[in-house]
XYZ file of C-alpha atoms in Angstrom:
559
model
C 0.000 0.000 0.000
C 2.866 2.374 0.818
C 4.313 2.035 -2.684
C 1.200 3.319 -4.580
C 0.739 6.169 -2.084
C 4.345 7.250 -2.523
C 3.947 7.045 -6.316
C 0.790 9.163 -6.124
C 2.468 11.818 -3.961
C 5.467 11.946 -6.292
C 3.201 12.400 -9.312
C 1.219 15.100 -7.533
C 4.312 17.082 -6.542
C 6.279 16.579 -9.751
C 4.799 19.667 -11.518
C 5.614 21.775 -8.468
C 9.172 20.465 -8.440
C 9.534 21.351 -12.106
C 8.145 24.828 -11.448
C 10.577 25.335 -8.562
C 13.477 24.279 -10.783
C 12.334 26.710 -13.477
C 12.028 29.514 -10.930
C 15.516 28.812 -9.622
C 16.940 28.814 -13.146
C 15.118 32.061 -13.946
C 16.370 33.701 -10.754
C 19.909 32.587 -11.498
C 19.703 33.987 -15.020
C 18.448 37.350 -13.735
C 21.194 37.358 -11.128
C 23.875 36.814 -13.770
C 22.391 39.558 -15.948
C 22.460 41.955 -13.023
C 25.996 40.950 -12.099
C 27.234 41.625 -15.638
C 25.367 44.950 -15.677
C 26.946 45.988 -12.366
C 30.422 45.141 -13.679
C 29.707 47.018 -16.907
C 28.658 50.075 -14.877
C 31.936 49.884 -12.958
C 33.992 49.500 -16.143
C 32.223 52.419 -17.794
C 32.648 54.646 -14.726
C 36.383 54.017 -14.186
C 37.839 51.802 -16.946
C 41.472 52.167 -15.903
C 40.840 51.399 -12.212
C 38.573 48.476 -13.137
C 41.140 46.878 -15.444
C 43.835 47.422 -12.815
C 41.721 45.524 -10.285
C 41.185 42.684 -12.760
C 44.941 42.582 -13.362
C 45.572 42.291 -9.627
C 43.110 39.424 -9.497
C 44.871 37.573 -12.310
C 48.226 38.031 -10.532
C 46.853 36.521 -7.336
C 46.471 39.772 -5.377
C 42.952 38.849 -4.366
C 42.496 41.099 -1.336
C 43.709 44.221 -3.121
C 41.599 43.391 -6.166
C 38.503 42.725 -4.068
C 38.871 46.022 -2.224
C 39.142 48.094 -5.395
C 36.390 46.194 -7.189
C 34.050 46.625 -4.208
C 34.463 50.391 -4.393
C 33.962 50.461 -8.171
C 30.916 48.179 -8.091
C 29.330 50.355 -5.399
C 28.967 53.104 -8.023
C 26.393 51.029 -9.900
C 22.754 51.921 -9.159
C 21.929 48.253 -9.755
C 24.191 46.834 -7.061
C 21.577 46.832 -4.296
C 19.065 45.191 -6.611
C 21.602 42.397 -7.143
C 22.171 42.091 -3.408
C 18.410 42.032 -2.760
C 17.886 39.273 -5.301
C 20.606 37.143 -3.740
C 19.193 37.666 -0.249
C 15.490 37.436 -1.230
C 14.756 40.845 0.253
C 11.255 42.136 -0.432
C 7.916 40.577 -1.178
C 9.396 37.155 -1.931
C 11.664 36.824 1.085
C 11.195 33.752 3.215
C 8.647 34.303 5.931
C 9.581 33.195 9.429
C 6.595 31.622 11.132
C 6.952 32.407 14.816
C 3.854 32.702 16.949
C 5.732 32.238 20.232
C 6.362 35.318 22.333
C 4.501 38.470 23.302
C 2.303 40.285 20.812
C 3.615 43.115 18.637
C 1.336 46.027 17.819
C 1.938 48.951 15.468
C 1.356 52.636 16.165
C 0.901 54.887 13.118
C 0.722 58.641 13.415
C -1.318 59.852 10.420
C -1.815 63.434 11.578
C 0.817 64.834 9.208
C 0.915 62.245 6.410
C -1.384 59.484 5.154
C 0.079 58.702 1.739
C 0.894 55.009 1.491
C -1.136 54.126 4.589
C -2.946 51.261 2.821
C 0.391 49.648 1.858
C 1.559 49.863 5.446
C -1.639 48.359 6.845
C -1.482 45.489 4.328
C 2.117 44.614 5.250
C 1.198 44.587 8.951
C -2.052 42.687 8.550
C -0.303 39.975 6.506
C 1.729 39.166 9.617
C -1.094 39.490 12.116
C 0.013 42.840 13.538
C -2.842 45.103 14.673
C -2.355 48.755 13.758
C -3.548 51.596 16.015
C -3.893 54.906 14.217
C -3.228 58.302 15.758
C -5.191 61.081 14.100
C -8.546 59.442 13.433
C -11.873 60.707 14.739
C -11.914 57.998 17.400
C -8.233 58.445 18.331
C -7.183 62.018 17.583
C -4.075 61.808 19.806
C -1.647 59.229 21.160
C -3.572 59.340 24.442
C -6.714 57.812 22.892
C -4.792 55.377 20.655
C -2.812 54.002 23.592
C -6.023 53.397 25.515
C -7.209 51.001 22.785
C -4.179 48.681 23.124
C -4.580 45.509 25.172
C -1.756 45.906 27.679
C -2.460 42.663 29.530
C -0.345 40.708 27.044
C 2.734 42.936 27.578
C 2.944 43.879 23.903
C 5.955 45.339 22.129
C 5.215 48.559 20.243
C 6.350 49.178 16.654
C 6.157 52.886 15.748
C 5.892 53.029 11.977
C 5.129 55.760 9.428
C 2.513 55.694 6.664
C 4.138 54.419 3.486
C 6.647 52.254 5.341
C 6.321 48.500 4.969
C 7.916 45.579 6.732
C 9.452 42.506 5.129
C 7.320 39.332 5.438
C 9.948 37.884 7.790
C 10.047 40.927 10.085
C 7.596 39.940 12.824
C 8.875 36.374 12.950
C 12.441 37.663 13.260
C 11.495 40.078 16.026
C 9.538 37.429 17.958
C 12.405 34.969 17.625
C 14.747 37.622 19.016
C 12.434 38.315 21.970
C 12.150 34.615 22.767
C 15.925 34.252 22.514
C 16.675 36.953 25.085
C 18.480 35.450 28.052
C 17.557 38.340 30.318
C 14.475 40.486 30.450
C 16.525 43.691 30.201
C 16.480 44.588 26.496
C 13.898 47.299 25.926
C 14.415 47.918 22.219
C 15.254 45.706 19.229
C 16.118 47.326 15.905
C 16.914 46.135 12.389
C 18.434 47.401 9.145
C 16.364 49.382 6.669
C 16.304 50.707 3.123
C 14.234 53.290 1.256
C 11.336 52.428 -1.027
C 9.968 54.768 -3.699
C 6.346 55.095 -4.791
C 6.888 52.460 -7.494
C 8.168 49.910 -5.009
C 11.813 50.291 -6.004
C 14.225 49.847 -3.102
C 17.461 51.747 -2.683
C 19.870 53.363 -0.214
C 20.198 50.494 2.259
C 21.436 51.241 5.754
C 23.362 48.339 7.202
C 23.617 49.658 10.710
C 26.185 49.380 13.462
C 25.394 47.657 16.708
C 24.353 50.031 19.487
C 26.507 53.165 19.436
C 25.147 55.643 21.960
C 27.439 58.483 20.862
C 26.554 58.086 17.194
C 22.850 58.047 18.117
C 23.217 61.553 19.576
C 23.953 62.817 16.066
C 22.153 60.269 13.902
C 18.877 58.646 14.945
C 19.146 55.288 13.212
C 16.588 53.513 15.438
C 13.268 55.368 15.274
C 10.643 53.690 13.041
C 12.799 50.633 12.422
C 12.430 48.904 15.760
C 10.120 47.401 18.362
C 10.017 48.813 21.901
C 9.042 47.378 25.256
C 6.994 50.060 26.993
C 3.929 50.550 29.175
C 0.602 52.321 29.052
C 1.833 54.751 31.708
C 4.930 55.661 29.737
C 2.933 56.332 26.584
C 0.581 58.515 28.590
C 3.545 60.487 29.925
C 4.744 61.407 26.420
C 1.360 61.548 24.673
C 1.534 65.309 24.219
C 5.053 65.349 22.738
C 5.295 66.051 19.009
C 8.297 63.716 18.733
C 6.741 60.959 20.851
C 8.392 58.236 18.733
C 11.864 59.618 19.392
C 11.001 60.120 23.069
C 9.959 56.484 23.318
C 13.235 55.355 21.735
C 15.368 57.567 23.967
C 13.663 56.320 27.126
C 14.167 52.700 26.076
C 17.867 53.183 25.291
C 18.463 54.840 28.649
C 17.170 51.746 30.427
C 19.330 49.240 28.551
C 21.430 48.869 25.411
C 19.292 47.934 22.378
C 19.671 44.689 20.467
C 20.535 44.882 16.765
C 19.132 42.359 14.300
C 21.488 42.345 11.326
C 18.611 41.807 8.900
C 16.910 44.021 6.319
C 13.392 44.157 7.808
C 12.101 47.681 7.135
C 11.410 49.427 3.829
C 10.860 53.124 4.475
C 9.597 56.139 2.553
C 12.018 58.431 4.386
C 14.443 58.479 7.276
C 15.991 61.087 9.525
C 19.267 62.610 8.336
C 22.467 62.792 10.388
C 23.223 66.109 12.074
C 26.893 67.088 11.823
C 27.645 68.639 15.233
C 29.174 71.988 16.018
C 32.274 72.416 18.175
C 32.036 70.806 21.633
C 31.650 72.786 24.818
C 34.772 74.679 26.005
C 37.125 73.230 28.604
C 37.152 74.422 32.178
C 39.579 77.173 33.147
C 41.957 74.654 34.755
C 42.423 71.908 32.135
C 44.388 68.766 33.037
C 48.075 68.574 32.181
C 48.621 66.826 28.846
C 51.953 65.329 27.837
C 52.467 65.263 24.072
C 54.904 62.517 23.020
C 56.477 62.873 19.557
C 58.856 60.153 18.303
C 61.187 61.386 15.537
C 64.147 60.463 13.383
C 65.764 62.992 11.005
C 63.364 64.823 8.623
C 63.637 68.085 10.543
C 61.234 69.834 8.134
C 58.407 67.595 9.358
C 59.226 67.940 13.035
C 59.465 71.712 12.720
C 55.969 71.972 11.216
C 54.603 69.636 13.900
C 56.143 71.569 16.793
C 55.064 74.917 15.348
C 51.506 73.582 15.348
C 51.882 72.394 18.934
C 53.182 75.828 19.943
C 50.116 77.465 18.337
C 47.732 75.064 20.085
C 45.294 76.834 22.400
C 45.804 74.730 25.485
C 47.268 76.234 28.641
C 48.638 73.140 30.402
C 51.071 71.291 28.161
C 54.221 69.220 28.428
C 56.019 68.226 25.212
C 58.470 65.325 24.940
C 60.309 64.693 21.667
C 61.896 61.238 21.572
C 64.800 61.123 19.114
C 65.456 57.654 17.705
C 69.059 57.862 16.459
C 68.827 60.898 14.188
C 72.100 61.366 12.300
C 71.185 64.306 10.075
C 73.262 67.347 11.188
C 70.424 69.823 10.587
C 68.022 67.703 12.654
C 70.539 67.351 15.495
C 71.200 71.089 15.467
C 67.449 71.802 15.574
C 66.927 69.431 18.493
C 69.827 70.978 20.438
C 68.385 74.452 19.898
C 64.923 73.645 21.289
C 64.039 75.526 24.476
C 64.063 72.868 27.237
C 61.438 74.824 29.174
C 58.996 74.205 26.308
C 60.186 70.939 24.754
C 62.068 68.132 26.443
C 64.260 66.003 24.154
C 64.835 62.347 25.082
C 67.360 60.138 23.283
C 66.270 56.580 22.460
C 68.813 54.412 20.655
C 68.353 51.141 18.836
C 66.000 49.671 16.257
C 62.743 51.556 15.758
C 60.174 50.218 18.219
C 57.231 52.602 18.368
C 55.742 50.868 21.388
C 58.969 50.972 23.416
C 59.613 54.626 22.529
C 56.181 55.768 23.651
C 56.115 53.559 26.749
C 59.428 55.004 27.919
C 58.267 58.580 27.426
C 54.914 57.822 29.055
C 56.658 56.541 32.182
C 58.468 59.863 32.515
C 55.462 62.000 31.583
C 53.915 64.249 34.208
C 50.590 64.679 32.441
C 47.295 63.243 33.577
C 46.603 62.651 29.886
C 48.974 61.367 27.217
C 48.864 62.498 23.600
C 50.706 60.224 21.185
C 51.548 62.346 18.138
C 53.473 61.455 14.994
C 56.151 63.894 13.853
C 54.512 63.981 10.400
C 51.293 65.548 11.739
C 50.434 69.068 10.624
C 48.045 70.882 12.964
C 45.230 72.866 11.350
C 43.008 73.945 14.238
C 44.435 75.390 17.479
C 41.516 73.833 19.414
C 42.248 70.250 18.321
C 43.704 69.147 21.650
C 41.017 70.706 23.848
C 38.393 68.966 21.707
C 40.027 65.579 22.218
C 40.683 66.130 25.935
C 36.968 66.700 26.556
C 36.243 63.167 25.355
C 39.315 61.553 26.926
C 38.193 62.658 30.403
C 34.974 60.653 30.183
C 34.883 57.567 32.409
C 33.553 55.343 29.612
C 36.121 56.437 27.027
C 39.575 54.984 26.432
C 41.623 56.142 23.434
C 40.417 59.203 21.514
C 41.442 59.555 17.868
C 41.268 62.547 15.550
C 40.179 62.879 11.954
C 43.324 62.762 9.841
C 43.554 63.984 6.254
C 46.075 63.483 3.512
C 47.592 66.755 2.225
C 45.134 66.719 -0.719
C 42.142 66.753 1.684
C 41.141 63.102 1.424
C 40.557 61.132 4.622
C 43.450 59.074 5.945
C 41.809 58.083 9.235
C 38.245 58.288 10.536
C 38.349 55.478 13.066
C 39.574 51.910 12.683
C 37.423 48.940 11.623
C 38.521 45.539 12.881
C 38.440 42.737 10.302
C 38.988 44.865 7.204
C 41.639 43.139 5.141
C 41.518 40.387 7.790
C 43.376 42.819 10.047
C 42.269 46.402 10.732
C 41.575 49.230 8.299
C 41.112 52.976 8.469
C 37.435 53.760 7.965
C 36.425 55.891 4.969
C 39.997 56.177 3.663
C 40.421 58.324 0.504
C 36.974 59.886 0.848
C 36.964 63.688 0.653
C 35.661 65.303 3.828
C 32.928 67.197 2.019
C 31.514 64.005 0.476
C 28.543 62.306 2.112
C 30.166 58.880 2.208
C 28.264 56.343 4.270
C 25.543 58.398 5.987
C 28.137 61.069 6.956
C 29.734 58.643 9.412
C 33.175 60.212 8.890
C 31.791 63.553 10.145
C 30.070 62.282 13.299
C 31.592 61.701 16.760
C 31.112 58.061 17.686
C 32.457 55.060 19.510
C 34.755 52.921 17.386
C 36.605 49.699 17.967
C 39.989 51.380 17.590
C 41.724 54.599 16.528
C 45.186 55.348 15.199
C 48.088 56.354 17.447
C 49.233 58.915 14.872
C 47.162 61.309 16.982
C 45.712 59.689 20.091
C 44.785 61.013 23.541
C 44.348 58.667 26.498
C 44.234 58.947 30.267
C 47.661 58.016 31.681
C 46.198 55.787 34.421
C 44.105 53.853 31.902
C 47.136 53.513 29.626
C 49.229 51.905 32.351
C 46.319 49.921 33.807
C 46.489 47.711 30.714
C 50.286 47.714 30.507
C 50.802 50.372 27.825
C 51.748 49.469 24.265
C 52.835 45.898 23.509
C 56.567 46.180 22.751
C 57.081 42.479 22.022
C 54.255 41.649 19.596
C 53.678 45.050 18.006
C 56.906 47.010 17.688
C 55.699 49.032 14.680
C 52.330 47.972 13.277
C 48.974 47.395 15.000
C 50.210 48.516 18.450
C 47.475 51.151 18.532
C 44.800 48.624 17.551
C 45.944 46.215 20.253
C 46.023 49.049 22.806
C 42.460 50.090 21.954
C 41.140 46.532 22.102
C 42.632 46.013 25.556
C 41.159 49.334 26.722
C 37.790 48.277 25.308
C 37.952 45.062 27.332
C 38.165 47.139 30.496
C 35.086 49.150 29.564
C 37.025 52.134 28.158
C 35.714 52.346 24.622
C 37.655 53.939 21.780
C 36.251 57.208 20.495
C 36.511 58.961 17.118
C 36.351 62.769 17.303
C 36.111 64.369 13.823
C 35.930 67.900 15.230
C 39.678 67.548 15.798
C 41.022 67.487 12.233
C 44.707 67.382 11.308
C 46.877 66.572 8.288
C 48.929 63.380 8.322
C 51.906 63.017 5.984
C 51.669 59.261 6.545
C 54.900 57.475 7.535
C 57.121 59.877 5.592
C 59.900 60.055 8.154
C 60.125 56.321 8.853
C 59.428 55.107 5.325
C 57.355 52.145 4.200
C 57.958 48.523 5.031
C 58.945 47.311 1.587
C 62.349 45.838 2.450
C 62.551 42.115 3.281
C 63.153 42.756 6.997
C 60.242 45.160 7.252
C 57.992 42.826 5.284
C 58.846 39.895 7.562
C 58.285 41.995 10.672
C 54.914 43.196 9.400
C 53.878 39.616 8.618
C 54.717 38.629 12.188
C 52.735 41.521 13.648
C 49.763 40.719 11.415
C 49.903 37.083 12.562
C 50.010 38.247 16.194
C 46.969 40.482 15.665
C 45.014 37.622 14.130
C 46.116 35.199 16.827
C 45.301 37.493 19.751
C 42.152 39.164 18.421
C 40.849 36.924 15.611
C 40.762 39.770 13.099
C 40.694 37.313 10.203
C 37.163 36.267 11.186
C 35.714 38.720 13.708
C 32.904 41.143 12.795
C 33.433 44.673 14.039
C 30.317 45.613 16.071
C 30.343 49.105 14.542
C 30.606 47.758 10.985
C 28.327 45.107 9.400
C 28.758 41.644 7.844
C 27.017 42.852 4.667
C 29.661 45.541 4.154
C 32.812 44.583 2.273
C 35.650 43.389 4.527
C 38.181 44.006 1.756
C 37.404 47.726 1.539
C 38.016 50.534 4.013
C 35.060 52.357 2.495
C 31.623 51.276 3.738
C 30.374 49.583 0.564
C 28.042 46.668 -0.060
C 29.597 43.221 -0.188
C 28.714 41.113 -3.249
């Protein structure tokens, strides 16, 4: 009997299997067409750079090729469509059936805008989410709408705008996240989002960082793309506020750090823009003593420019230590001998260049409450740079503070460090011009980062020595700053990027590049140490995203 039944079931499902195979073949064909179109867009935009990247690929330089190709492909307007097809984002994405967990209800404020409301209601209804409207005759304000919600089931609230829709997997993903919480402390869960036009076309995806409280002060990337645990009383307390959605988010984030779902769940008509901040508040009249440590070797023209900038810095409590590592240029030696010892102290440090050892030695003799590690090839633009960084370095939750560094042509050299880029650590937004938007203006916004560069770094002296200073054995030249920041982070002192302190960095001019066999071997050993100690060949930076290209220092989509 089993045999005929099995034969019947096979016959009944065979047409469906054929249809599925045809659909898969069709999808694959469309994907290949899109992929070729994206590559053609890149070739047409920058033919020389594209062919160079292909040449690198053919010569086995895969990482370099991948990084350049990622940047070129990101110029194609069809790239996100390709990504969406590969990840089934949109109406055809796989729905997660999860009925376990507390209910989720939507709140829509239609007092200012109703366009697209029907689309929003349909996307919610399809997943069993009741929608409570603010601005109807029955519920003219949040006060009346909140009263209609059944609070006995401890629902999560999803503030959403008319015209916004949610992916068919959204509610299942949120419920699965709620059920998976080990502690009942998370008050807000948020997801990634993109923009959708009136024709249903999706664009401008935002693959968000994990919770970054400092970035949130300047860029609200949570509101209307999250669910919130709240109460009837709390909604009543903010019912008269015009920005009640933002108020609800802020209150939730103050109670506990939000949870980030790295999934594209929201398709939005619009989103709030970042707000590039003005200069920070001024320092008190009695600022802490800062010791600036400047390692140097020859190249007096660089050191002179650096020290002239330090002398013009508007900071009243400074100590400057220049550490000379075996300079043998007569002009440099004469310049060092002529420096006024009441303003600049010169220390002699002989032997092979070991950046960590040089700075550790000077730090031990420093009198300052704060240490500023400064390369001799830094050119200071703004006299308030140090005061701006000191403000952040004095915070209890902050470890190393890094500045925004530019190449002489105005392109970004450093805007924070992303762990995992190049399977090591890369400078965020490198080669982007400051006036460009880049990735949601991230290079222009103060924020927590995983690491910053020691080319210009301010850190509390006690915190520096609490973790043992720079690692002289594993990181004599490269990655010592990254390792320092990661150890500070472990102690709860998070690295901080401060773009309002902007300087020029003539990168590694005085020391030269590591292209000789000895330098190459040393760098390989330091890279291996970084990967061994911190797993940078596999780790995902919490302030980056797995859908952003690991081979590129620019925040571009990975395909």
